Tab-separated table of C-alpha atoms in Angstrom:
chain	number	residue	atom	x	y	z
A	1	MET	CA	-17.402	0.333	-18.234
A	2	HIS	CA	-18.520	-2.614	-15.884
A	3	PRO	CA	-16.045	-2.314	-12.899
A	4	LEU	CA	-13.317	-4.818	-12.139
A	5	PRO	CA	-13.611	-6.625	-8.676
A	6	SER	CA	-10.273	-4.417	-7.444
A	7	GLN	CA	-12.285	-1.493	-8.787
A	8	LEU	CA	-15.529	-2.456	-6.890
A	9	ALA	CA	-13.486	-2.889	-3.866
A	10	MET	CA	-11.875	0.497	-4.031
A	11	LEU	CA	-15.353	2.244	-4.836
A	12	ARG	CA	-16.955	0.124	-1.238
A	13	LEU	CA	-14.022	2.223	0.270
A	14	GLU	CA	-14.784	5.566	-1.211
A	15	ALA	CA	-18.125	5.230	-0.455
A	16	GLN	CA	-17.472	4.533	3.167
A	17	ASN	CA	-14.986	7.559	2.795
A	18	PRO	CA	-15.823	10.100	0.107
A	19	GLY	CA	-13.222	12.266	-1.035
A	20	SER	CA	-10.526	10.758	1.262
A	21	ALA	CA	-7.526	11.540	0.444
A	22	ALA	CA	-6.404	8.455	1.375
A	23	LEU	CA	-7.636	6.797	-1.802
A	24	ARG	CA	-5.683	9.030	-3.990
A	25	ILE	CA	-2.464	7.584	-5.507
A	26	GLU	CA	0.396	9.493	-7.197
A	27	ALA	CA	3.815	9.524	-8.205
A	28	ALA	CA	6.352	12.118	-9.637
A	29	TRP	CA	8.843	11.383	-12.165
A	30	ARG	CA	12.008	13.886	-12.696
A	31	THR	CA	14.939	14.705	-14.364
A	32	SER	CA	17.749	17.407	-14.096
A	33	GLY	CA	18.467	17.130	-17.896
A	34	ARG	CA	17.693	20.179	-20.010
A	35	VAL	CA	13.905	19.285	-21.137
A	36	ASP	CA	11.722	21.034	-23.498
A	37	GLU	CA	8.875	21.780	-21.439
A	38	HIS	CA	6.050	21.959	-24.076
A	39	ALA	CA	7.272	18.818	-25.946
A	40	LEU	CA	6.771	17.178	-22.332
A	41	VAL	CA	3.292	18.782	-21.897
A	42	ARG	CA	2.366	17.591	-25.404
A	43	ALA	CA	3.692	14.029	-24.518
A	44	ALA	CA	1.573	13.852	-21.602
A	45	ALA	CA	-1.761	15.425	-23.660
A	46	SER	CA	-1.012	12.536	-26.120
A	47	THR	CA	-0.478	9.678	-23.150
A	48	LEU	CA	-4.020	10.991	-21.362
A	49	ASP	CA	-5.642	10.971	-25.158
A	50	GLU	CA	-4.595	7.177	-25.637
A	51	THR	CA	-5.483	6.106	-22.313
A	52	GLU	CA	-9.471	5.437	-22.064
A	53	VAL	CA	-9.393	5.593	-18.271
A	54	SER	CA	-8.678	9.222	-18.488
A	55	GLY	CA	-12.001	9.517	-19.564
A	56	LEU	CA	-13.697	8.373	-16.134
A	57	GLY	CA	-14.765	10.424	-13.474
A	58	MET	CA	-16.955	9.257	-10.133
A	59	VAL	CA	-20.439	10.356	-8.772
A	60	HIS	CA	-21.732	10.200	-5.682
A	61	ASP	CA	-25.020	8.456	-5.349
A	62	GLY	CA	-28.152	9.543	-3.059
A	63	ASP	CA	-27.727	5.936	-1.344
A	64	GLY	CA	-24.589	6.272	-0.481
A	65	ALA	CA	-22.905	4.348	-3.390
A	66	ALA	CA	-19.949	5.484	-5.230
A	67	ARG	CA	-19.846	4.714	-9.269
A	68	LEU	CA	-17.657	5.720	-12.437
A	69	VAL	CA	-19.320	7.359	-14.962
A	70	PRO	CA	-17.811	9.556	-18.679
A	71	ALA	CA	-15.843	12.246	-17.889
A	72	GLU	CA	-13.907	15.170	-20.152
A	73	ARG	CA	-10.398	14.025	-20.166
A	74	ALA	CA	-8.531	16.606	-17.532
A	75	ALA	CA	-6.017	19.318	-19.139
A	76	ILE	CA	-2.653	18.796	-18.385
A	77	ASP	CA	-1.860	21.243	-15.085
A	78	VAL	CA	1.455	23.124	-15.961
A	79	ARG	CA	3.140	24.667	-12.909
A	80	ALA	CA	6.525	26.355	-11.624
A	81	PHE	CA	8.077	26.239	-8.019
A	82	ASP	CA	11.261	28.480	-7.627
A	83	THR	CA	11.867	26.485	-4.640
A	84	GLU	CA	11.783	22.609	-3.189
A	85	SER	CA	9.947	23.554	-0.189
A	86	GLU	CA	7.093	25.374	-2.806
A	87	TYR	CA	6.820	22.110	-4.492
A	88	ARG	CA	6.445	19.486	-2.034
A	89	ALA	CA	3.669	22.097	-0.120
A	90	TRP	CA	1.969	21.502	-3.632
A	91	ARG	CA	2.686	17.777	-3.781
A	92	GLU	CA	1.038	17.074	-0.333
A	93	LEU	CA	-2.309	19.269	-0.511
A	94	PRO	CA	-3.612	17.859	-3.657
A	95	ALA	CA	-6.629	19.618	-5.033
A	96	PRO	CA	-10.292	18.017	-4.656
A	97	MET	CA	-11.934	15.722	-7.178
A	98	PRO	CA	-15.391	17.075	-7.316
A	99	ASP	CA	-18.007	14.567	-9.124
A	100	ASP	CA	-17.779	14.245	-12.396
A	101	ALA	CA	-14.108	15.277	-12.979
A	102	ALA	CA	-11.562	13.183	-14.345
A	103	LEU	CA	-10.024	10.568	-12.177
A	104	VAL	CA	-6.718	10.472	-13.585
A	105	GLY	CA	-4.736	13.695	-14.416
A	106	ILE	CA	-0.902	14.540	-15.195
A	107	ALA	CA	0.622	17.751	-14.292
A	108	VAL	CA	4.240	19.185	-15.541
A	109	ALA	CA	6.375	20.950	-13.410
A	110	ARG	CA	9.774	22.894	-13.395
A	111	VAL	CA	11.330	22.660	-9.985
A	112	GLY	CA	14.050	25.403	-9.934
A	113	ALA	CA	16.439	23.590	-12.987
A	114	ASP	CA	14.509	20.243	-12.766
A	115	HIS	CA	11.659	19.004	-14.333
A	116	VAL	CA	8.953	16.681	-13.284
A	117	PHE	CA	5.802	14.941	-14.449
A	118	VAL	CA	3.096	13.914	-11.726
A	119	VAL	CA	0.807	10.882	-12.564
A	120	ARG	CA	-2.279	11.588	-10.269
A	121	ALA	CA	-5.084	8.944	-9.630
A	122	HIS	CA	-8.331	7.593	-7.599
A	123	HIS	CA	-6.992	4.211	-6.459
A	124	ALA	CA	-10.538	2.390	-8.125
A	125	VAL	CA	-8.979	3.829	-11.408
A	126	LEU	CA	-5.663	2.673	-10.943
A	127	ASP	CA	-3.121	1.082	-9.171
A	128	GLY	CA	0.697	1.873	-8.868
A	129	TYR	CA	1.747	-0.457	-12.094
A	130	GLY	CA	-1.327	1.853	-13.777
A	131	LEU	CA	0.472	4.459	-13.003
A	132	GLU	CA	4.010	3.318	-14.268
A	133	LEU	CA	2.452	2.129	-17.639
A	134	LEU	CA	1.242	5.822	-18.177
A	135	ALA	CA	4.649	7.188	-17.127
A	136	ARG	CA	5.975	4.563	-19.576
A	137	ARG	CA	4.503	5.971	-22.347
A	138	VAL	CA	4.871	9.720	-21.658
A	139	VAL	CA	8.936	8.856	-21.397
A	140	GLU	CA	8.605	7.112	-24.710
A	141	ARG	CA	6.420	9.632	-26.493
A	142	TYR	CA	8.723	12.684	-25.134
A	143	PRO	CA	12.169	12.706	-27.820
A	144	ARG	CA	9.953	11.962	-30.486
A	145	GLU	CA	7.839	15.515	-29.696
A	146	VAL	CA	11.111	17.158	-29.204
A	147	ALA	CA	12.352	15.574	-32.195
A	148	GLY	CA	9.176	17.180	-34.324
A	149	ILE	CA	7.956	13.342	-35.242
A	150	PRO	CA	5.357	12.515	-32.377
A	151	LEU	CA	4.398	8.607	-32.341
A	152	PRO	CA	0.728	8.127	-34.121
A	153	ARG	CA	-1.443	8.091	-31.179
A	154	ALA	CA	-3.081	4.297	-30.141
A	155	PRO	CA	-4.786	2.749	-27.626
A	156	LEU	CA	-2.922	2.310	-24.419
A	157	GLY	CA	-4.402	-1.095	-23.713
A	158	SER	CA	-7.583	-2.413	-23.713
A	159	LEU	CA	-10.193	-2.248	-20.545
A	160	ALA	CA	-12.882	-4.216	-22.675
A	161	GLU	CA	-9.983	-6.967	-23.550
A	162	VAL	CA	-9.127	-6.654	-19.556
A	163	ALA	CA	-12.911	-6.910	-18.664
A	164	ALA	CA	-13.366	-9.737	-20.789
A	165	GLN	CA	-10.608	-11.868	-19.176
A	166	VAL	CA	-12.427	-11.561	-15.509
A	167	ALA	CA	-13.299	-14.860	-14.234
A	168	PRO	CA	-16.900	-14.561	-12.266
A	169	PRO	CA	-16.264	-14.087	-8.330
A	170	ARG	CA	-16.536	-17.131	-6.433
A	171	PRO	CA	-15.898	-17.532	-2.830
A	172	PRO	CA	-12.206	-18.136	-1.796
A	173	ASP	CA	-11.035	-21.436	-1.476
A	174	LEU	CA	-10.474	-21.628	2.326
A	175	ALA	CA	-8.099	-24.696	1.904
A	176	PHE	CA	-5.724	-23.202	-0.170
A	177	TRP	CA	-5.933	-19.424	1.469
A	178	SER	CA	-5.108	-21.785	4.603
A	179	GLY	CA	-1.568	-21.815	4.206
A	180	ALA	CA	-1.404	-17.839	5.112
A	181	THR	CA	-4.119	-17.614	7.748
A	182	ASP	CA	-3.990	-21.007	9.550
A	183	GLY	CA	-3.782	-19.547	13.035
A	184	VAL	CA	-4.859	-15.880	12.356
A	185	GLY	CA	-6.931	-14.946	15.445
A	186	GLN	CA	-5.742	-17.210	17.894
A	187	PRO	CA	-5.388	-15.942	21.359
A	188	GLY	CA	-1.060	-14.467	21.584
A	189	ARG	CA	-0.862	-14.967	18.261
A	190	GLU	CA	0.790	-11.824	17.364
A	191	ILE	CA	1.482	-10.810	13.660
A	192	ALA	CA	1.212	-7.045	13.597
A	193	PHE	CA	3.355	-4.504	15.603
A	194	THR	CA	0.619	-2.601	17.015
A	195	ALA	CA	-2.182	-4.169	18.716
A	196	ARG	CA	-5.023	-2.912	16.543
A	197	SER	CA	-5.751	-1.223	13.117
A	198	ALA	CA	-7.741	2.210	12.431
A	199	PRO	CA	-9.764	3.303	9.837
A	200	PRO	CA	-7.292	4.662	6.286
A	201	ALA	CA	-5.510	7.457	7.669
A	202	GLU	CA	-5.560	10.835	5.365
A	203	ARG	CA	-2.014	11.595	6.152
A	204	PRO	CA	0.317	8.610	7.062
A	205	LEU	CA	3.517	9.174	8.965
A	206	LEU	CA	5.984	8.863	6.335
A	207	HIS	CA	9.978	8.148	6.684
A	208	ARG	CA	12.201	7.255	3.731
A	209	GLU	CA	15.850	6.081	3.374
A	210	SER	CA	18.297	5.128	0.825
A	211	ILE	CA	20.633	2.706	0.427
A	212	ARG	CA	23.192	1.406	-2.574
A	213	ILE	CA	23.683	-2.238	-3.582
A	214	PRO	CA	26.143	-2.322	-6.504
A	215	GLY	CA	24.618	-4.791	-9.002
A	216	LEU	CA	21.487	-5.330	-7.449
A	217	HIS	CA	19.040	-4.337	-10.153
A	218	GLU	CA	20.587	-6.913	-12.181
A	219	ARG	CA	19.525	-9.851	-10.042
A	220	ALA	CA	15.442	-10.856	-11.336
A	221	PRO	CA	15.367	-12.605	-7.772
A	222	TRP	CA	15.633	-9.175	-5.845
A	223	PRO	CA	12.114	-8.088	-4.948
A	224	SER	CA	11.078	-11.280	-4.070
A	225	GLU	CA	14.062	-11.388	-1.817
A	226	ALA	CA	12.981	-7.847	-0.250
A	227	VAL	CA	9.608	-9.398	0.733
A	228	GLY	CA	11.566	-11.816	2.327
A	229	THR	CA	13.364	-9.615	4.203
A	230	VAL	CA	10.001	-7.305	5.206
A	231	GLY	CA	8.754	-10.697	6.711
A	232	ALA	CA	12.090	-11.469	8.298
A	233	TYR	CA	12.036	-8.527	9.983
A	234	THR	CA	8.840	-9.069	10.968
A	235	ALA	CA	8.995	-11.995	12.595
A	236	ARG	CA	12.509	-11.240	14.138
A	237	TYR	CA	11.018	-8.198	15.796
A	238	LEU	CA	7.680	-9.759	17.100
A	239	GLY	CA	9.926	-12.705	18.298
A	240	THR	CA	8.165	-15.083	16.334
A	241	THR	CA	8.767	-18.139	13.746
A	242	ASP	CA	5.856	-16.889	11.748
A	243	ALA	CA	5.804	-13.952	9.876
A	244	ARG	CA	1.905	-13.068	8.012
A	245	ILE	CA	2.378	-10.238	6.194
A	246	GLY	CA	0.520	-8.259	3.012
A	247	VAL	CA	2.241	-8.520	-0.035
A	248	VAL	CA	0.548	-5.858	-2.987
A	249	SER	CA	0.748	-8.022	-5.926
A	250	ALA	CA	-0.415	-6.541	-9.714
A	251	LEU	CA	-1.740	-10.104	-10.629
A	252	ARG	CA	-1.348	-9.297	-14.052
A	253	ARG	CA	-0.805	-12.094	-16.598
A	254	THR	CA	-1.885	-11.647	-19.986
A	255	PRO	CA	-0.906	-9.257	-22.484
A	256	ALA	CA	-4.123	-6.907	-22.334
A	257	GLN	CA	-3.437	-6.889	-18.401
A	258	ARG	CA	0.067	-5.887	-18.334
A	259	SER	CA	-0.566	-3.300	-21.335
A	260	THR	CA	-3.788	-1.797	-19.892
A	261	PRO	CA	-3.764	1.191	-17.240
A	262	VAL	CA	-6.403	0.140	-14.899
A	263	GLN	CA	-6.576	-1.039	-10.850
A	264	TRP	CA	-6.430	-4.565	-10.933
A	265	MET	CA	-4.121	-5.368	-8.050
A	266	ALA	CA	-4.703	-7.048	-4.403
A	267	VAL	CA	-3.022	-7.146	-1.268
A	268	VAL	CA	-2.456	-11.112	-1.101
A	269	PRO	CA	-1.718	-12.448	2.672
A	270	LEU	CA	1.644	-14.471	2.865
A	271	ARG	CA	2.718	-16.458	5.772
A	272	LEU	CA	6.918	-17.245	5.992
A	273	GLU	CA	8.596	-19.599	8.861
A	274	VAL	CA	11.684	-17.517	9.621
A	275	LEU	CA	14.331	-19.916	11.222
A	276	PRO	CA	17.373	-19.346	12.384
A	277	ASP	CA	19.113	-20.416	9.225
A	278	SER	CA	16.379	-18.678	7.107
A	279	THR	CA	18.233	-16.833	4.089
A	280	PRO	CA	16.744	-13.985	1.912
A	281	ALA	CA	17.183	-16.237	-1.206
A	282	GLY	CA	15.436	-19.350	0.581
A	283	LEU	CA	12.274	-17.016	2.115
A	284	GLY	CA	12.544	-15.286	-1.848
A	285	GLY	CA	11.822	-18.198	-3.394
A	286	ARG	CA	8.909	-18.991	-1.090
A	287	VAL	CA	7.358	-15.688	-1.945
A	288	THR	CA	7.941	-16.284	-5.828
A	289	ARG	CA	6.088	-19.736	-5.697
A	290	TRP	CA	3.201	-18.625	-3.190
A	291	LEU	CA	2.267	-15.276	-4.956
A	292	ALA	CA	2.192	-17.686	-8.499
A	293	ALA	CA	-0.240	-20.307	-6.650
A	294	ALA	CA	-2.392	-16.978	-5.692
A	295	GLY	CA	-2.604	-15.484	-8.753
A	296	ASP	CA	-3.574	-18.810	-9.989
A	297	ARG	CA	-6.811	-18.199	-7.602
A	298	VAL	CA	-7.435	-14.855	-8.280
A	299	ALA	CA	-7.627	-15.387	-12.287
A	300	ALA	CA	-10.071	-18.053	-11.461
A	301	GLY	CA	-12.656	-15.251	-9.285
A	302	GLU	CA	-11.564	-15.438	-6.005
A	303	ARG	CA	-10.502	-12.201	-4.089
A	304	PRO	CA	-8.052	-12.354	-0.806
A	305	GLU	CA	-9.797	-9.552	0.452
A	306	GLU	CA	-13.219	-11.478	0.844
A	307	LEU	CA	-11.280	-14.018	2.993
A	308	LEU	CA	-12.073	-11.007	5.933
A	309	THR	CA	-15.215	-11.792	5.962
A	310	ALA	CA	-15.179	-15.806	4.936
A	311	LEU	CA	-12.661	-16.334	8.344
A	312	PRO	CA	-14.161	-15.836	11.307
A	313	ALA	CA	-10.740	-15.238	13.118
A	314	ALA	CA	-10.209	-12.964	10.688
A	315	TRP	CA	-13.403	-10.235	10.955
A	316	ARG	CA	-13.276	-10.673	14.865
A	317	THR	CA	-9.807	-9.438	14.364
A	318	GLY	CA	-10.195	-7.197	11.501
A	319	ARG	CA	-6.661	-8.661	10.499
A	320	LEU	CA	-5.514	-11.092	7.690
A	321	TYR	CA	-1.700	-9.908	8.149
A	322	GLY	CA	0.513	-7.626	9.749
A	323	PRO	CA	2.802	-5.246	7.827
A	324	VAL	CA	2.071	-4.733	4.207
A	325	VAL	CA	5.054	-4.600	1.543
A	326	ASN	CA	5.000	-3.312	-2.004
A	327	VAL	CA	8.382	-3.723	-4.420
A	328	LEU	CA	7.763	-1.856	-7.533
A	329	PRO	CA	11.136	-2.901	-9.366
A	330	TYR	CA	9.523	-1.391	-12.919
A	331	VAL	CA	9.724	1.947	-12.613
A	332	ARG	CA	12.659	2.731	-13.488
A	333	HIS	CA	13.504	5.271	-16.649
A	334	GLU	CA	17.038	6.111	-18.051
A	335	GLY	CA	17.321	10.249	-16.978
A	336	TRP	CA	14.490	9.936	-14.584
A	337	THR	CA	13.993	8.914	-11.070
A	338	VAL	CA	10.453	8.471	-9.158
A	339	ASP	CA	9.137	9.172	-6.250
A	340	VAL	CA	6.420	8.173	-4.961
A	341	GLY	CA	4.302	10.217	-3.269
A	342	ALA	CA	0.907	8.414	-2.032
A	343	TRP	CA	-0.284	5.335	-0.608
A	344	GLY	CA	-3.709	4.219	-1.030
A	345	PRO	CA	-5.446	3.419	1.933
A	346	VAL	CA	-2.921	3.122	5.202
A	347	GLU	CA	-4.886	1.217	8.241
A	348	ASP	CA	-1.593	-0.082	10.106
A	349	CYS	CA	1.986	0.360	8.019
A	350	LEU	CA	3.244	-0.324	4.955
A	351	PHE	CA	6.691	-0.160	3.574
A	352	ASN	CA	7.394	0.742	-0.303
A	353	ILE	CA	10.116	-0.516	-2.288
A	354	TRP	CA	11.594	0.865	-5.215
A	355	PRO	CA	14.914	1.601	-7.494
A	356	GLY	CA	16.303	4.752	-7.341
A	357	PRO	CA	19.048	5.860	-10.111
A	358	GLY	CA	22.260	3.951	-10.111
A	359	ASP	CA	22.601	0.982	-7.368
A	360	GLU	CA	19.917	3.115	-5.375
A	361	VAL	CA	17.142	1.358	-3.537
A	362	VAL	CA	14.356	3.438	-1.426
A	363	VAL	CA	12.617	2.430	1.228
A	364	GLU	CA	9.927	4.249	2.791
A	365	GLY	CA	7.274	3.429	5.328
A	366	ALA	CA	3.658	5.002	5.384
A	367	PHE	CA	2.352	4.810	9.314
A	368	HIS	CA	-0.788	5.220	10.937
A	369	PRO	CA	-0.818	8.656	13.162
A	370	ASP	CA	-3.347	6.876	15.476
A	371	LEU	CA	-0.819	3.943	16.057
A	372	TYR	CA	2.567	4.979	15.788
A	373	THR	CA	4.606	8.062	17.127
A	374	PRO	CA	7.182	9.809	14.480
A	375	GLU	CA	10.082	8.053	16.214
A	376	GLN	CA	8.562	4.702	16.314
A	377	ALA	CA	7.955	5.366	12.623
A	378	GLN	CA	11.690	5.953	11.991
A	379	GLY	CA	12.873	3.063	14.077
A	380	HIS	CA	11.081	0.437	11.642
A	381	VAL	CA	12.152	2.259	8.613
A	382	GLU	CA	15.824	2.878	9.633
A	383	ALA	CA	15.779	-0.935	10.930
A	384	LEU	CA	14.477	-2.757	8.037
A	385	THR	CA	16.918	-0.712	5.541
A	386	THR	CA	19.596	-1.815	7.614
A	387	LEU	CA	18.579	-5.813	7.205
A	388	LEU	CA	17.925	-4.959	3.792
A	389	THR	CA	21.347	-3.644	3.190
A	390	MET	CA	22.643	-6.548	4.617
A	391	SER	CA	20.391	-9.225	3.115
A	392	LEU	CA	20.199	-8.180	-0.452
A	393	ALA	CA	23.760	-7.632	-0.481
A	394	ALA	CA	24.473	-11.523	0.225
A	395	PRO	CA	21.232	-13.430	-0.020
A	396	PHE	CA	22.769	-16.880	0.213
A	397	HIS	CA	23.644	-15.848	4.192
A	398	PRO	CA	21.392	-16.410	7.000
A	399	PHE	CA	19.198	-13.464	7.803
A	400	ALA	CA	21.464	-11.006	10.744
A	401	THR	CA	19.784	-10.921	14.493
A	402	ILE	CA	17.963	-7.748	14.962
A	403	PRO	CA	16.314	-6.568	18.634
A	404	LYS	CA	13.166	-8.231	19.575
A	405	LYS	CA	9.844	-5.833	20.606
A	406	PRO	CA	9.975	-5.153	24.398
A	407	ILE	CA	7.131	-7.888	25.804
A	408	ALA	CA	5.378	-5.904	29.052
A	409	ALA	CA	5.257	-7.427	32.154
A	410	ASP	CA	1.737	-7.634	32.600
A	411	ARG	CA	0.866	-8.698	29.175
A	412	ILE	CA	-2.501	-11.145	28.317
A	413	ALA	CA	-3.092	-13.104	25.382
A	414	VAL	CA	-6.045	-12.197	23.487
A	415	PRO	CA	-7.607	-13.222	20.164
A	416	GLY	CA	-4.756	-11.885	17.687
A	417	GLY	CA	-2.479	-11.032	19.757
A	418	TRP	CA	-1.403	-9.413	23.502
A	419	ILE	CA	-2.889	-6.693	25.438
A	420	SER	CA	-1.064	-4.657	28.466
A	421	PRO	CA	-3.831	-3.822	30.907
A	422	ALA	CA	-1.576	-0.797	32.280
A	423	GLU	CA	-1.197	0.244	28.566
A	424	LEU	CA	-5.059	-0.514	27.579
A	425	GLN	CA	-6.112	1.853	30.512
A	426	GLY	CA	-3.861	4.580	29.896
A	427	ALA	CA	-5.448	4.210	26.111
A	428	LEU	CA	-8.878	4.760	27.773
A	429	ALA	CA	-7.711	7.322	29.892
A	430	GLY	CA	-6.001	9.433	26.849
A	431	ALA	CA	-9.733	8.677	24.796
A	432	GLY	CA	-11.613	10.696	28.075
A	433	PHE	CA	-12.592	7.928	30.273
A	434	THR	CA	-11.661	8.309	34.361
A	435	SER	CA	-10.911	5.615	35.945
A	436	ASP	CA	-14.230	5.397	37.636
A	437	GLU	CA	-15.791	4.855	34.399
A	438	THR	CA	-13.699	1.911	33.320
A	439	GLU	CA	-13.278	-1.386	34.809
A	440	LEU	CA	-10.379	-3.903	33.473
A	441	LEU	CA	-12.103	-7.726	33.477
A	442	THR	CA	-8.835	-9.782	32.766
A	443	THR	CA	-10.131	-13.308	32.561
A	444	GLU	CA	-10.699	-14.566	29.494
A	445	PRO	CA	-12.529	-13.088	27.840
A	446	VAL	CA	-10.856	-9.857	28.518
A	447	THR	CA	-13.165	-7.170	28.951
A	448	VAL	CA	-13.524	-3.635	29.180
A	449	VAL	CA	-16.533	-2.818	31.495
A	450	LEU	CA	-17.991	0.753	31.104
A	451	ARG	CA	-20.055	2.277	34.023
A	452	GLY	CA	-22.425	5.272	33.952
A	453	VAL	CA	-20.836	6.061	30.334
A	454	ALA	CA	-23.326	7.623	27.436
A	455	PRO	CA	-24.113	5.520	24.443
A	456	HIS	CA	-22.262	7.945	22.465
A	457	ARG	CA	-19.465	7.735	23.701
A	458	LEU	CA	-18.697	4.088	23.071
A	459	LEU	CA	-17.497	4.588	19.801
A	460	ALA	CA	-14.752	6.448	21.422
A	461	ALA	CA	-13.705	3.364	23.860
A	462	ARG	CA	-13.856	0.564	20.732
A	463	ALA	CA	-11.717	3.372	18.864
A	464	VAL	CA	-8.940	2.477	21.324
A	465	LEU	CA	-9.733	-1.316	22.436
A	466	PRO	CA	-7.713	-4.349	19.938
A	467	PRO	CA	-10.638	-5.868	18.082
A	468	GLY	CA	-9.264	-9.091	21.080
A	469	VAL	CA	-11.110	-7.402	23.794
A	470	ARG	CA	-14.717	-7.053	24.636
A	471	LEU	CA	-16.800	-4.205	25.545
A	472	ARG	CA	-19.640	-4.254	28.514
A	473	VAL	CA	-21.569	-1.347	29.377
A	474	ARG	CA	-23.340	-1.415	32.915
């Protein structure tokens, strides 16, 4: 199988971070109803048997590249846990994926009186929508297995058909994407909660809240309104009228793409103008229209992530957007609840929003531990959840006011946002640099000068400096 463009992006990340837990994704479906465990195991095994990607593994070549190879399908992992804490500890410590091993697996577990099946995969093979396709087939097969009349095995989609529908890659049309990227990287144009991003975190800080909004799941526009609300929160928190966020989009348009478990997604940059009278419904409509137009571009061979190298301002600052939002409205099955337990690579922060049982909505944030404290992570999720509660219940009313981010009195504009000299010097001190070794030049371009510092320590300095700050050695 020749990798799809989205798979190639994940394989590049794997080659740069071999074995990284940040590139594994999973979700767990749980029920408290009576379960025939043997039937559930058979349903899971049959699902893997009819899924082509379950026969894919990965090898790391001597030249530092990673590629997909054929692999034997993984056996269903059957487990039992007496306590919730034992189950959670197992979820948090997934087994390593050795070379040549299958990259997709399903575990069936008893947790006290409940039963869970967990779908796990490497992100180069499946995205979140692909996990749901496997779960949907397990849930569909299970009652037939219980009744002793299993469904005939049939291929779950077609990788060959999906690959045949992929357009040849072409450079992104900068004129089109300027609708989302104009102004990125300009001095004082702050688009993220933090001054810098960081390499993907193995274990992001997680905080989860849940809310109840009667009748929400019957309203088709709610996912776009939720994305718009994340945009409104971002703009109001930063004190701007522009929100620049990334939206995880499944990009599936054809029947083959919608029925085939595979990695076929992108994080689409989005710019929203958030005015005092903006409403969730209004911003939600803009989200829908932009993602449809961006989907046309992706279907024609353009990939949004290529903008990072195509736009000088983006590769200088390392950013196209601030927070990322991923709404999963399709992960609902009667009698089962879903727990999204992994996030893929997190370089700054990401919000996952998905439906729970009844009228429940789950909001979970993943934050890079080098950029946020647990208190900051909790504060963002709680504030966003409060805004979502009001916005999704009254989508035609203007967004509520939220507190702005504290502004440092000594802040200075740099490409991609602002920096505080005091905070910057504190970060350098935290990285082990003394006041005698550092000098901060605040005239344009803002530069940190290192004196008498060994070359191997430059990476430690660069790691705590925003991309818009230059580094010089004397």
